[in-house]
CSV table of C-alpha atoms in Angstrom, one decimal:
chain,number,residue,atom,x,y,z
V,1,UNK,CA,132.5,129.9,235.2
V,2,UNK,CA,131.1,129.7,232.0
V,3,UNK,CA,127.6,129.7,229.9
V,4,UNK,CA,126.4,127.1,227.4
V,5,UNK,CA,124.1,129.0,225.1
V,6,UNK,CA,121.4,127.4,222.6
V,7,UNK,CA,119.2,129.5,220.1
V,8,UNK,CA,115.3,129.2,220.5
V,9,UNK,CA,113.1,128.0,217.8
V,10,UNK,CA,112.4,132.4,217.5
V,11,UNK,CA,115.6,132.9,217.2
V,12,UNK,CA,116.6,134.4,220.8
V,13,UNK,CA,119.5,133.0,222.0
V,14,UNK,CA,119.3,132.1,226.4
V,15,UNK,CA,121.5,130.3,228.3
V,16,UNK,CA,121.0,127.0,229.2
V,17,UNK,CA,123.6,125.5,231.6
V,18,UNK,CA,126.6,126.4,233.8
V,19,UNK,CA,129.9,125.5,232.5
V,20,UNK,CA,132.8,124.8,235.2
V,21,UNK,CA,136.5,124.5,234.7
V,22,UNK,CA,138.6,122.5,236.3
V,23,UNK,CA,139.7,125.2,239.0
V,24,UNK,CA,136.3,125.6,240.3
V,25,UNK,CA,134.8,121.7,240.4
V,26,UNK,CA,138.5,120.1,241.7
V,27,UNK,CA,137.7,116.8,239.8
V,28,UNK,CA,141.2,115.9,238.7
V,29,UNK,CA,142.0,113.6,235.3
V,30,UNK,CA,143.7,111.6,236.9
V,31,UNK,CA,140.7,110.3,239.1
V,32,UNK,CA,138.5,109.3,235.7
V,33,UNK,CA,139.0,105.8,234.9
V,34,UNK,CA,141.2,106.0,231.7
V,35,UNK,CA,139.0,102.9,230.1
V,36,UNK,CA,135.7,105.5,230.6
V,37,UNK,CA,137.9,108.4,229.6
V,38,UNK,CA,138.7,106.7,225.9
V,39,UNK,CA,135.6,105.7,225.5
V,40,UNK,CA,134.6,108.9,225.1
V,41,UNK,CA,137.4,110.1,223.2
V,42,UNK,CA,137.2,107.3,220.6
V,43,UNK,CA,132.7,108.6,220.5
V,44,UNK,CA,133.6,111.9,220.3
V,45,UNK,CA,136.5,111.1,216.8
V,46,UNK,CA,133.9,109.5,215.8
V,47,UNK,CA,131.9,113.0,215.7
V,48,UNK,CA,129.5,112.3,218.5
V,49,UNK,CA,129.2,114.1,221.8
V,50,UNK,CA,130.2,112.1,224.9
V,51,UNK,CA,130.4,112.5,228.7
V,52,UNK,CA,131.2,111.0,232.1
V,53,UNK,CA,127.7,111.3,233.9
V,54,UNK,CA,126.2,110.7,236.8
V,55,UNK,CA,127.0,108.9,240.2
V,56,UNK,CA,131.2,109.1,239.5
V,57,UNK,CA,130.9,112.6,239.6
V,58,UNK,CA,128.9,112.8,242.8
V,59,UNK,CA,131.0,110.4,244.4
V,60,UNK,CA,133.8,112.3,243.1
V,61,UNK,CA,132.4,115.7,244.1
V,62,UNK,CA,131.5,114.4,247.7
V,63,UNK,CA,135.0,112.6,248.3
V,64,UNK,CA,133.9,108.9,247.5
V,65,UNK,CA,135.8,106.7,245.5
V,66,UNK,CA,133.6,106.0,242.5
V,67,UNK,CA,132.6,102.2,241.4
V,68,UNK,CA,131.6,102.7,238.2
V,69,UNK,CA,132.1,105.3,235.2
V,70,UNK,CA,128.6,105.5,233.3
V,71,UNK,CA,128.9,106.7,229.9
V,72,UNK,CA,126.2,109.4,227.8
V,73,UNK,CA,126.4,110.0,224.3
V,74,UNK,CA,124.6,111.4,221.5
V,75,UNK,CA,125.5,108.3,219.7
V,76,UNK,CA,122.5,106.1,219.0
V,77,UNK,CA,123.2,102.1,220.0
V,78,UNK,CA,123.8,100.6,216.9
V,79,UNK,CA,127.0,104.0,216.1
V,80,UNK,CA,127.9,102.8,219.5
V,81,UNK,CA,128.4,99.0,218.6
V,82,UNK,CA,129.9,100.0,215.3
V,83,UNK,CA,132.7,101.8,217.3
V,84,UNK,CA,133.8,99.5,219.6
V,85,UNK,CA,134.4,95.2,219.2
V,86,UNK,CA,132.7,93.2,221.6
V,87,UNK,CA,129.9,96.4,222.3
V,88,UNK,CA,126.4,94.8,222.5
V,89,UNK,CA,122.8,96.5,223.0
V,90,UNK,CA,121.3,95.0,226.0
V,91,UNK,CA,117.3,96.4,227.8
V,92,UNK,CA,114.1,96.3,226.7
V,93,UNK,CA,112.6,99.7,228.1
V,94,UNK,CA,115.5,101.7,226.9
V,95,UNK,CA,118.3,101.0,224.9
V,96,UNK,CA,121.8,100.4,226.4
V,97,UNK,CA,125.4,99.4,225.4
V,98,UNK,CA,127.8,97.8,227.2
V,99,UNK,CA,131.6,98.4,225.8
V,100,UNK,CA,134.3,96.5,227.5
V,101,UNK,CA,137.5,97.9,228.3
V,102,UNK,CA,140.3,96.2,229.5
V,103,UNK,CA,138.9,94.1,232.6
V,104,UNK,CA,135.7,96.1,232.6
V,105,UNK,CA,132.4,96.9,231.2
V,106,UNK,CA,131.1,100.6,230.3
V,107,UNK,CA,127.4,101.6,230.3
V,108,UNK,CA,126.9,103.9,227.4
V,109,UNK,CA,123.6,105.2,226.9
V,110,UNK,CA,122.1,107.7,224.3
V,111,UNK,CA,120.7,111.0,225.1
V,112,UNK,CA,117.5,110.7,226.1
V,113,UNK,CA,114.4,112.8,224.7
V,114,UNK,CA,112.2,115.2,226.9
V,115,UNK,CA,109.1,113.4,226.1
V,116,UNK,CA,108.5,110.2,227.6
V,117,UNK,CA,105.6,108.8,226.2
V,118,UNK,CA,108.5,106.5,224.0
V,119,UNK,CA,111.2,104.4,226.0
V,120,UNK,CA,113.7,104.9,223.1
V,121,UNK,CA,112.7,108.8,222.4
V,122,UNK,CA,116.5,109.9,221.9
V,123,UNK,CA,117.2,113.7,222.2
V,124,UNK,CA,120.3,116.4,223.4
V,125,UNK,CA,122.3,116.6,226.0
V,126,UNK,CA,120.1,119.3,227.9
V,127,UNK,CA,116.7,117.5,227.1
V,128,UNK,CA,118.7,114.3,228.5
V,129,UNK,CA,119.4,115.9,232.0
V,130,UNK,CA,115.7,116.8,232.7
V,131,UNK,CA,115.1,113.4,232.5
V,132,UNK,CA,117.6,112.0,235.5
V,133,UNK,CA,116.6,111.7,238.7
V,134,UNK,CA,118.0,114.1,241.0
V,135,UNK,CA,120.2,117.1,240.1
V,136,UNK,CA,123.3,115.4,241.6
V,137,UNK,CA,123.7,113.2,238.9
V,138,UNK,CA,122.5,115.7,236.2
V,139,UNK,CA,125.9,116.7,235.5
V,140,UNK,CA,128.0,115.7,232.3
V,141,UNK,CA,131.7,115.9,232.2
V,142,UNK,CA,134.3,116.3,229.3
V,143,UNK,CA,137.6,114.2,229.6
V,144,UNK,CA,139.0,115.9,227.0
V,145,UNK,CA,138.8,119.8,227.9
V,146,UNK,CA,137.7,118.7,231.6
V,147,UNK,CA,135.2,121.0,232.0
V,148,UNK,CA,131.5,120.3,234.1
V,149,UNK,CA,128.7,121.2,232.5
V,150,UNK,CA,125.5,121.3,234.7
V,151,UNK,CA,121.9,122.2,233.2
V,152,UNK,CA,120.1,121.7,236.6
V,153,UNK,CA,121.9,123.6,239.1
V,154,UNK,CA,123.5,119.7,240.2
V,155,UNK,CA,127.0,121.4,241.1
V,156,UNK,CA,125.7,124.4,243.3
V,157,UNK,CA,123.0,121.5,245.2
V,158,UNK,CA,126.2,119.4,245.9
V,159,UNK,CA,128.0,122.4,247.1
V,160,UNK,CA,125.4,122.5,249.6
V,161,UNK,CA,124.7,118.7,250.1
V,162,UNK,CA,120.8,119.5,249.0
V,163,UNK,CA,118.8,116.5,247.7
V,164,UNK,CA,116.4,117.5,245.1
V,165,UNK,CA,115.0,116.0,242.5
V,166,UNK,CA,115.6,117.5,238.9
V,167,UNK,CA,111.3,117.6,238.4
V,168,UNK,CA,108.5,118.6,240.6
V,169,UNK,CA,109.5,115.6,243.4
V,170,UNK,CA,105.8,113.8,243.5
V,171,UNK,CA,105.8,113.7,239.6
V,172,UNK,CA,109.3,112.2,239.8
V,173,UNK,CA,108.9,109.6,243.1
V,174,UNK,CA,105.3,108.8,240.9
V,175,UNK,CA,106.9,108.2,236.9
V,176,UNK,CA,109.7,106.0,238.5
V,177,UNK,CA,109.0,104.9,242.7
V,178,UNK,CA,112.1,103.7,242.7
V,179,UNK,CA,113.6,106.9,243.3
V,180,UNK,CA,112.3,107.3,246.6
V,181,UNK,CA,114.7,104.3,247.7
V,182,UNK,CA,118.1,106.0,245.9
V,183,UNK,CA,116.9,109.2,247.8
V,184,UNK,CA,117.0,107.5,251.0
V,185,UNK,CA,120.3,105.8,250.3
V,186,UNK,CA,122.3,108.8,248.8
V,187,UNK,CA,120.8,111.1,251.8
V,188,UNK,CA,122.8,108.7,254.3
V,189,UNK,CA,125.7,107.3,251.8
V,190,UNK,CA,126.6,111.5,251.3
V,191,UNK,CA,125.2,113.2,253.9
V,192,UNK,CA,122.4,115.0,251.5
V,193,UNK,CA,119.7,116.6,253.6
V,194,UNK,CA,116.4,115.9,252.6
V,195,UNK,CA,113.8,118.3,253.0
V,196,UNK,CA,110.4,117.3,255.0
V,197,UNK,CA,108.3,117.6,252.3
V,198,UNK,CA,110.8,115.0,250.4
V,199,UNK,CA,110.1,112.4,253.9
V,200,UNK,CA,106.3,113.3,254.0
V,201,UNK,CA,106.1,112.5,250.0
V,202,UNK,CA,108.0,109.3,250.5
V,203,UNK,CA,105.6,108.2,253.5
V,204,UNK,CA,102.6,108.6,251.4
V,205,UNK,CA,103.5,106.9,248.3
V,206,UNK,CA,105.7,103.9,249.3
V,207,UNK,CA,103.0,101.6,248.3
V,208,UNK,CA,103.7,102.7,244.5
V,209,UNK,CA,106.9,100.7,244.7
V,210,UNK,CA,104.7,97.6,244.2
V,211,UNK,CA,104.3,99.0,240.7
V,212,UNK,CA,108.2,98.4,239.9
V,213,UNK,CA,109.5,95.2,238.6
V,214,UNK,CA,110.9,92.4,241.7
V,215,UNK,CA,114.1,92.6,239.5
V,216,UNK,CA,114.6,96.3,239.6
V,217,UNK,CA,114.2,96.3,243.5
V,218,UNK,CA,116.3,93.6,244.2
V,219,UNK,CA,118.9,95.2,242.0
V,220,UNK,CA,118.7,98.4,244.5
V,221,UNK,CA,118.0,96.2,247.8
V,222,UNK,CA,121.7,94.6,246.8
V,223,UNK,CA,123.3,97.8,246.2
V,224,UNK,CA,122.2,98.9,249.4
V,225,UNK,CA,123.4,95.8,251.2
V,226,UNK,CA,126.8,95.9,249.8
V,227,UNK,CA,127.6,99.8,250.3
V,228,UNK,CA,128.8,99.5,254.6
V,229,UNK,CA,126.0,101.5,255.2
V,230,UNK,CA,122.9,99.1,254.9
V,231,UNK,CA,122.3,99.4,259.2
V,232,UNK,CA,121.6,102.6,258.5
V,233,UNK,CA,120.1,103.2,255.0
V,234,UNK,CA,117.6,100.3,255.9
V,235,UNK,CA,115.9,101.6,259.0
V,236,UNK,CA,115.4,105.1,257.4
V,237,UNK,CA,113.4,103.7,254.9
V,238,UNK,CA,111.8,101.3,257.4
V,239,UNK,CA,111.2,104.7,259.2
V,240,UNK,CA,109.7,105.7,255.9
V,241,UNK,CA,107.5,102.8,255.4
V,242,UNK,CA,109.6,101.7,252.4
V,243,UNK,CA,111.0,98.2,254.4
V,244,UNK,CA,107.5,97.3,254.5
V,245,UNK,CA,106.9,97.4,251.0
V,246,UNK,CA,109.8,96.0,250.0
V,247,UNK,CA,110.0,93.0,252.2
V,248,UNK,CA,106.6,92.6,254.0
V,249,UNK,CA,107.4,89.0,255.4
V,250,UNK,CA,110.4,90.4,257.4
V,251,UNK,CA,108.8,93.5,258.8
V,252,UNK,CA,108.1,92.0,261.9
V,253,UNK,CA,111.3,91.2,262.9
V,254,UNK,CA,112.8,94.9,262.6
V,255,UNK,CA,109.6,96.3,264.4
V,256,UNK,CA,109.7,98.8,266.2
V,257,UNK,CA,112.9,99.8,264.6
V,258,UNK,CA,115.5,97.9,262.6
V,259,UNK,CA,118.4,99.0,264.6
V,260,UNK,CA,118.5,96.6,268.0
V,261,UNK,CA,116.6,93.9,266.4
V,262,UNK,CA,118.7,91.0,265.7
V,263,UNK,CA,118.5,91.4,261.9
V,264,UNK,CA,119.8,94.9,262.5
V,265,UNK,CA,122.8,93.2,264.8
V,266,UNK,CA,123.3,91.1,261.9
V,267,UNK,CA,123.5,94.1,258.9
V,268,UNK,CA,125.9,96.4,261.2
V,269,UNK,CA,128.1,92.9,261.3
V,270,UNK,CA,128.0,92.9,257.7
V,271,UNK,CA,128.6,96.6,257.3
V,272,UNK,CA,131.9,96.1,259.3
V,273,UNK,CA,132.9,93.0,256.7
V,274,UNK,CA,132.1,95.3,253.8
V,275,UNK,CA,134.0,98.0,254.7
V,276,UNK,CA,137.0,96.1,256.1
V,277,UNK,CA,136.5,94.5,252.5
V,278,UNK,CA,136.8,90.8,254.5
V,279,UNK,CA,134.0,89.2,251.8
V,280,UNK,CA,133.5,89.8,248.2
V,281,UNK,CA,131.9,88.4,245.3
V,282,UNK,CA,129.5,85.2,246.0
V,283,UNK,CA,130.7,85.4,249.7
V,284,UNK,CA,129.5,88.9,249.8
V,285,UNK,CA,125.9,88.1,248.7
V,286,UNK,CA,125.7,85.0,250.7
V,287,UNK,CA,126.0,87.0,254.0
V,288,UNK,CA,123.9,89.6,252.7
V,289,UNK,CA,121.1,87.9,252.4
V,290,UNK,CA,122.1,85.7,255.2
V,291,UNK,CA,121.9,88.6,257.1
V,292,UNK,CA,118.4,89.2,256.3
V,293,UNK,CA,117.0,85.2,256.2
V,294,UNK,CA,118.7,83.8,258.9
V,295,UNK,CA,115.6,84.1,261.2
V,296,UNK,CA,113.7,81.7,259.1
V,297,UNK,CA,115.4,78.6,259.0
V,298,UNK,CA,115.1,78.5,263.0
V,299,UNK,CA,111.4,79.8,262.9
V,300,UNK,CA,110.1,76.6,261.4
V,301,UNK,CA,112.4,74.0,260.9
V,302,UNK,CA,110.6,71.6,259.5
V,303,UNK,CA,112.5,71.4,256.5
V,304,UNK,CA,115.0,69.4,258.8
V,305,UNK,CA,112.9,66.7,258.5
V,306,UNK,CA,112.6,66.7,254.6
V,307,UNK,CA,114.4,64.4,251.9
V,308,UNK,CA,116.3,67.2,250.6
V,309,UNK,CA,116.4,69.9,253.9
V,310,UNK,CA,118.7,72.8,251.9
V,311,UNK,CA,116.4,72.6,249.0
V,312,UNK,CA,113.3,73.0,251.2
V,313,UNK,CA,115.3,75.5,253.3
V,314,UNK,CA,116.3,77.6,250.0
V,315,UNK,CA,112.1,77.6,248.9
V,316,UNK,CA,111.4,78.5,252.5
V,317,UNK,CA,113.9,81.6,251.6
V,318,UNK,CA,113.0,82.0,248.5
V,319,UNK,CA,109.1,82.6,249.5
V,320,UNK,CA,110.6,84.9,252.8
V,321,UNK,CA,112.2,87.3,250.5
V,322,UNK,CA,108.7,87.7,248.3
V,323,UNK,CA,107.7,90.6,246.6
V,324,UNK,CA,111.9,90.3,245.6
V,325,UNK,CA,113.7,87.7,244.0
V,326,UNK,CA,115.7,85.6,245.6
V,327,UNK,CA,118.0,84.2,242.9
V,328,UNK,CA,117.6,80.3,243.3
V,329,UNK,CA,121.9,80.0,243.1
V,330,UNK,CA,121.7,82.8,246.4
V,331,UNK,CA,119.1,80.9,247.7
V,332,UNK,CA,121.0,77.5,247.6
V,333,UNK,CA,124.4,79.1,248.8
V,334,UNK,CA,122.5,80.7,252.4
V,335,UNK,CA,120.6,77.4,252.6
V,336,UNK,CA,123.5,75.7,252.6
V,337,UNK,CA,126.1,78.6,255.5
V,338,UNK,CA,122.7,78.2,257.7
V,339,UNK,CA,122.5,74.4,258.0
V,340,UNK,CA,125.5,74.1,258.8
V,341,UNK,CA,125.0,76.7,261.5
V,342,UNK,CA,125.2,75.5,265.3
């Protein structure tokens, strides 16, 4: 193993991260996607630093097959787009670039700074690891010399299969709640253990997820949905009193516990689809939220009786699914599988 070393603003010189080669963190080249992998090669001719980051290399550290290669850089947006045709800045809170490659989009995002009183505060490569979520996805790898770099002790907390949080965990569930949902999900997608003080912190500040944005949520309600391991991810955080936050007009159909309740029945029925990869793409979300909903167009059917039934069945959804959205198109497509139903 090897040291990364920076010099203080006195002059001392300390180490700063862990540096491991390719012998000791068994990620081969060969399993980095090769669109990813010249991304970074064609930032880094281009005299900027650039890395593989995050979940890829847990899931690659933990013996998952990863979905998607996220992309850091020192690189601010507007270098990024001037490297790469067809790159464009999308976000409002921070800055991001997607860069297509072959058949598929890159995330490439800019170092962020240590200070966040600025969304678009851009900074180094060790100020931008304090600023991720949990250690396990603090880690930055180089395609090029293949080496792990880890400023956070991410590697070692792998290693052990310890979920922690790269801050003090209340200051970090409190700046962005959604992380209490990822903690949830990545303690049961790769068997992280999570400390009681981690569940009893969770417990008492579930309500703060009302402060996040009905997108952002429904973005991580999806991912959960389509991993194979919703059954399970679900009633945790129903255990945690996140389920109640997150979807208060269906909580009392998975009391006392999600699992045996007939929405449970229907998520471990999806879970088996998923991971026998039977549905995909608009099917997928059709029966996952199908899965969820199909309770209410037998709990008042009155919209039977209306000039345009799917329509008022996809409001009556719609309005089921609040404090999340429910994109209208989803809404239609369910409305339309549960009508039909006997």
């Amino acid at each position: 193993m090897l040291k990364r070393y920076r010099r203080s603003a006195s002059g001392a010189t300390r180490a700063t991260a862990n540096v491991y080669l390719p012998s000791e963190h068994g990620i081969r080249g060969s399993a980095i996607d090769s669109g990813a992998a010249a991304i970074c090669q064609r930032l880094t001719r281009g005299g900027h630093e650039a890395y593989i980051v995050g979940g890829a290399l847990r899931d690659l550290l933990t013996g998952r097959d990863p979905k998607d290669f996220d992309i850091a850089t020192s690189a601010r947006p507007r270098q990024i787009t001037a490297l790469f045709r067809g790159a464009r800045i999308i976000g409002r809170r921070f800055k991001l670039v997607h860069v297509p490659s072959g058949r598929r989009v890159f995330e490439v995002a800019t170092f962020r700074a240590a200070d966040t009183s600025a969304a678009n505060r851009y900074g180094t490569v060790d100020q931008d690891a304090f600023r991720r979520d949990f250690s396990f996805n603090a880690l930055y790898y180089a395609p090029r010399s293949e080496r792990l770099i880890d400023y956070v002790g991410g590697f070692d907390d792998i290693q052990q299969r310890a979920l922690r949080t790269v801050e003090d965990p209340e200051a970090s569930f409190r700046e962005d709640p959604v992380r209490m949902i990822r903690a949830v999900k990545y303690a049961r997608l790769a068997g992280f253990s999570m400390e009681r003080r981690y569940r009893t912190l969770i417990g008492r500040h579930a309500g703060c997820l009302r402060e996040c944005s009905a997108e952002r949520l429904t973005e991580e309600l999806v991912k959960i949905l389509s991993c194979g391991r919703a059954t399970e991810i679900l009633d945790s955080a129903h255990d945690l009193g996140l389920f109640a936050v997150l979807l208060p007009n269906l909580i009392a159909r998975v009391s006392p516990r999600l699992e045996g309740s007939a929405v449970g029945r229907r998520l471990a029925a999806l879970d088996e689809q998923v991971a026998d990869e039977v549905a995909t793409g608009r099917r997928l979300r059709t029966l996952m939220f199908s899965a969820l909903l199909s309770d209410v167009a037998f709990e008042d059917d009155t919209w039977q009786t209306e000039e345009r039934p799917v329509k008022g069945l996809a409001q009556r959804l719609r309005s089921a699914m609040e404090p999340l959205v429910l994109p209208q198109v989803d809404a239609l497509r369910v409305a339309e599988r549960l009508a039909k139903a006997p």
